[in-house]
Structure formats: C-alpha cells, structure tokens
mmCIF file of C-alpha atoms in Angstrom:
data_model
loop_
_atom_site.group_PDB
_atom_site.id
_atom_site.type_symbol
_atom_site.label_atom_id
_atom_site.label_comp_id
_atom_site.label_asym_id
_atom_site.label_seq_id
_atom_site.Cartn_x
_atom_site.Cartn_y
_atom_site.Cartn_z
ATOM 1 C CA ALA A 45 86.423 74.148 106.853
ATOM 2 C CA ASN A 46 86.727 73.318 110.397
ATOM 3 C CA ASN A 47 83.384 71.658 111.106
ATOM 4 C CA ASN A 48 82.031 74.746 112.948
ATOM 5 C CA GLY A 49 84.955 74.681 115.300
ATOM 6 C CA GLY A 50 84.589 70.938 115.856
ATOM 7 C CA TRP A 51 87.935 69.933 114.412
ATOM 8 C CA ALA A 52 91.536 70.864 115.722
ATOM 9 C CA PHE A 53 92.595 71.455 112.172
ATOM 10 C CA VAL A 54 91.510 73.286 109.076
ATOM 11 C CA LYS A 55 90.573 71.278 106.057
ATOM 12 C CA MET A 56 91.211 72.731 102.615
ATOM 13 C CA GLY A 57 90.475 71.559 99.042
ATOM 14 C CA GLY A 58 86.821 70.777 97.693
ATOM 15 C CA LYS A 59 86.051 67.732 95.600
ATOM 16 C CA SER A 60 85.832 67.278 91.992
ATOM 17 C CA THR A 61 87.839 70.546 91.192
ATOM 18 C CA THR A 62 91.161 72.024 90.836
ATOM 19 C CA ILE A 63 91.673 75.132 92.711
ATOM 20 C CA SER A 64 94.419 77.424 93.811
ATOM 21 C CA ALA A 65 95.011 80.604 95.827
ATOM 22 C CA ALA A 66 94.839 82.698 92.688
ATOM 23 C CA ASP A 67 91.134 81.708 92.126
ATOM 24 C CA HIS A 68 89.876 80.510 95.406
ATOM 25 C CA PRO A 69 90.419 82.354 98.803
ATOM 26 C CA GLY A 70 90.013 79.251 100.770
ATOM 27 C CA THR A 71 93.321 77.783 99.884
ATOM 28 C CA TRP A 72 95.580 79.932 102.115
ATOM 29 C CA ILE A 73 95.807 81.169 105.583
ATOM 30 C CA LYS A 74 97.956 84.122 106.750
ATOM 31 C CA THR A 75 99.273 85.826 109.827
ATOM 32 C CA ASN A 76 97.147 88.750 111.327
ATOM 33 C CA ASN A 77 100.181 90.383 112.779
ATOM 34 C CA ALA A 78 103.628 90.828 111.717
ATOM 35 C CA VAL A 79 106.218 88.079 113.245
ATOM 36 C CA ALA A 80 108.696 90.252 115.425
ATOM 37 C CA PHE A 81 111.594 87.938 114.413
ATOM 38 C CA GLY A 82 113.369 86.752 111.246
ATOM 39 C CA VAL A 83 111.642 83.600 110.264
ATOM 40 C CA LYS A 84 114.007 80.889 108.820
ATOM 41 C CA THR A 85 111.782 77.903 108.947
ATOM 42 C CA VAL A 86 108.136 77.345 108.827
ATOM 43 C CA THR A 87 106.854 73.927 110.084
ATOM 44 C CA LEU A 88 103.430 72.604 108.935
ATOM 45 C CA ASP A 89 101.721 70.011 111.006
ATOM 46 C CA LEU A 90 99.346 67.925 108.956
ATOM 47 C CA VAL A 91 96.850 65.266 109.878
ATOM 48 C CA GLY A 92 94.394 62.741 108.164
ATOM 49 C CA LYS A 93 94.520 61.509 104.656
ATOM 50 C CA THR A 94 96.520 63.201 101.988
ATOM 51 C CA TYR A 95 97.365 60.718 99.078
ATOM 52 C CA ASN A 96 99.217 63.146 96.978
ATOM 53 C CA GLN A 97 98.760 61.427 93.673
ATOM 54 C CA ALA A 98 97.651 62.738 90.175
ATOM 55 C CA ASN A 99 93.987 63.107 91.248
ATOM 56 C CA GLU A 100 94.396 64.236 94.715
ATOM 57 C CA LYS A 101 97.366 66.370 95.896
ATOM 58 C CA ALA A 102 98.511 69.661 97.159
ATOM 59 C CA VAL A 103 101.569 71.781 96.558
ATOM 60 C CA VAL A 104 102.351 74.558 99.252
ATOM 61 C CA THR A 105 104.293 77.745 99.117
ATOM 62 C CA ILE A 106 104.837 80.331 102.046
ATOM 63 C CA TYR A 107 105.111 83.858 101.036
ATOM 64 C CA SER A 108 106.387 86.750 103.213
ATOM 65 C CA TYR A 109 104.935 90.516 102.852
ATOM 66 C CA SER A 110 105.905 93.790 104.254
ATOM 67 C CA ASP A 111 102.206 94.825 104.753
ATOM 68 C CA ALA A 112 99.153 93.268 106.466
ATOM 69 C CA GLU A 113 96.983 93.301 103.366
ATOM 70 C CA CYS A 114 99.594 90.851 101.683
ATOM 71 C CA THR A 115 100.260 93.082 98.637
ATOM 72 C CA THR A 116 103.919 93.687 98.808
ATOM 73 C CA GLN A 117 105.535 90.327 98.607
ATOM 74 C CA VAL A 118 109.319 90.458 99.855
ATOM 75 C CA GLY A 119 110.073 86.619 99.862
ATOM 76 C CA ALA A 120 108.912 83.040 99.379
ATOM 77 C CA THR A 121 109.979 79.586 99.898
ATOM 78 C CA SER A 122 110.384 77.043 97.246
ATOM 79 C CA SER A 123 107.140 75.153 96.416
ATOM 80 C CA GLU A 124 106.715 71.640 98.089
ATOM 81 C CA GLU A 125 104.169 68.806 97.724
ATOM 82 C CA VAL A 126 102.397 67.991 100.865
ATOM 83 C CA PRO A 127 103.558 64.438 102.160
ATOM 84 C CA ALA A 128 101.092 61.424 101.606
ATOM 85 C CA ILE A 129 99.294 60.304 104.561
ATOM 86 C CA THR A 130 97.572 57.082 104.153
ATOM 87 C CA THR A 131 95.185 56.905 107.249
ATOM 88 C CA ASN A 132 92.711 59.262 108.891
ATOM 89 C CA GLU A 133 94.835 59.070 112.060
ATOM 90 C CA GLY A 134 98.220 59.805 110.229
ATOM 91 C CA THR A 135 100.325 62.703 110.664
ATOM 92 C CA ALA A 136 103.102 64.388 108.969
ATOM 93 C CA SER A 137 105.280 67.543 109.202
ATOM 94 C CA LEU A 138 106.702 69.584 106.330
ATOM 95 C CA ASN A 139 109.430 72.285 106.699
ATOM 96 C CA LEU A 140 109.853 75.177 104.386
ATOM 97 C CA THR A 141 112.708 77.741 104.596
ATOM 98 C CA PHE A 142 113.232 81.306 103.800
ATOM 99 C CA ALA A 143 116.783 82.192 102.431
ATOM 100 C CA THR A 144 116.865 85.465 104.136
ATOM 101 C CA PRO A 145 115.013 85.656 107.556
ATOM 102 C CA THR A 146 113.728 89.162 108.027
ATOM 103 C CA ALA A 147 111.852 90.520 111.027
ATOM 104 C CA ASN A 148 108.525 92.230 111.162
ATOM 105 C CA LEU A 149 106.941 90.547 108.172
ATOM 106 C CA TYR A 150 103.442 89.063 107.457
ATOM 107 C CA TYR A 151 103.111 85.433 106.081
ATOM 108 C CA LYS A 152 100.713 83.724 103.871
ATOM 109 C CA VAL A 153 100.726 79.805 103.691
ATOM 110 C CA SER A 154 99.305 79.047 100.242
ATOM 111 C CA PHE A 155 97.884 75.912 98.826
ATOM 112 C CA ALA A 156 97.612 74.862 95.077
ATOM 113 C CA ILE A 157 95.175 71.936 95.433
ATOM 114 C CA THR A 158 94.108 69.298 92.821
ATOM 115 C CA ASN A 159 91.184 67.104 93.780
ATOM 116 C CA THR A 160 89.148 65.214 91.069
ATOM 117 C CA THR A 161 87.933 62.602 93.435
ATOM 118 C CA ASP A 162 84.749 62.503 95.525
ATOM 119 C CA TYR A 163 86.826 62.836 98.817
ATOM 120 C CA ASN A 164 85.956 66.316 100.280
ATOM 121 C CA GLY A 165 89.219 67.907 101.212
ATOM 122 C CA VAL A 166 92.940 67.317 100.534
ATOM 123 C CA VAL A 167 94.800 69.131 103.311
ATOM 124 C CA ALA A 168 94.215 69.056 106.960
ATOM 125 C CA LEU A 169 96.392 71.482 108.524
ATOM 126 C CA ALA A 170 96.684 71.285 112.445
ATOM 127 C CA LYS A 171 99.616 73.659 113.234
ATOM 128 C CA VAL A 172 101.780 76.323 111.815
ATOM 129 C CA THR A 173 105.053 77.071 113.628
ATOM 130 C CA PHE A 174 107.308 79.846 112.582
ATOM 131 C CA SER A 175 111.088 79.545 113.987
ATOM 132 C CA ASP A 176 114.271 81.585 113.590
#
C-alpha cells in the first residue's frame, strides 16, 4: 500500500495475520528490467515503526532470476530480520549481499511477515539500491 500515492514509501503486512510471499503477492517487489551490472549489495531503506518482536516482525530475502517472470532463480541472499524502528519518524538501512554478482538479472525483494497486532503494516520500504 502507498496511500494512493500519498506516501514516499510502500507499506507491507496487514494486521492480525501471518503472510509470506508464497501465499500473498503483496509481500514482494521486483525489478521490471534486468540490472545491467553484477549486483553485489542491495540496500533497503526503511522508515516508520517496525518493532520486530514475536507478534510483529519481518524477514527479507532477495532473489535473483534470469527471466522477467521470475521463474528461473539463479541466486539469493541470506534471510535477514528487518531492524526494529521504534518511532514513526525513525529510519534504518539493511544491506544484503550476493556471493556471486552476475550481470543482466532480475531481482525480487521478498518479505515473510508476521503481524498478529492491530497495527496495520509492518514494513515501510522507502528505497532499494543495487550496487556492484
């Protein structure tokens, strides 16, 4: 969700449920075009509250694919917990790395989200940066 374009970020993770990319398409974003250079590091810039406790947390993994449909996976980062942010104005960055950077791949940033609170949304993703 992005509040009909009103937010400078994308918020993911509904309330009172456990969702993952496997069963809910709203828990990932992907590149529309192949990245021309070999990606070593992907930096996620996050904003707003993310407590990352047992009842409200997110784990992120980034996958690389050889095709635009993201059906032929060729790599993945390790899975990392999204860092806790305790205020609405807070920010954090998270770096995930690929062991073997390869050019001309597509990428999917995938979140496994747990939220059994009445707070709507767990992750607010402001920016994704691909670096070689």
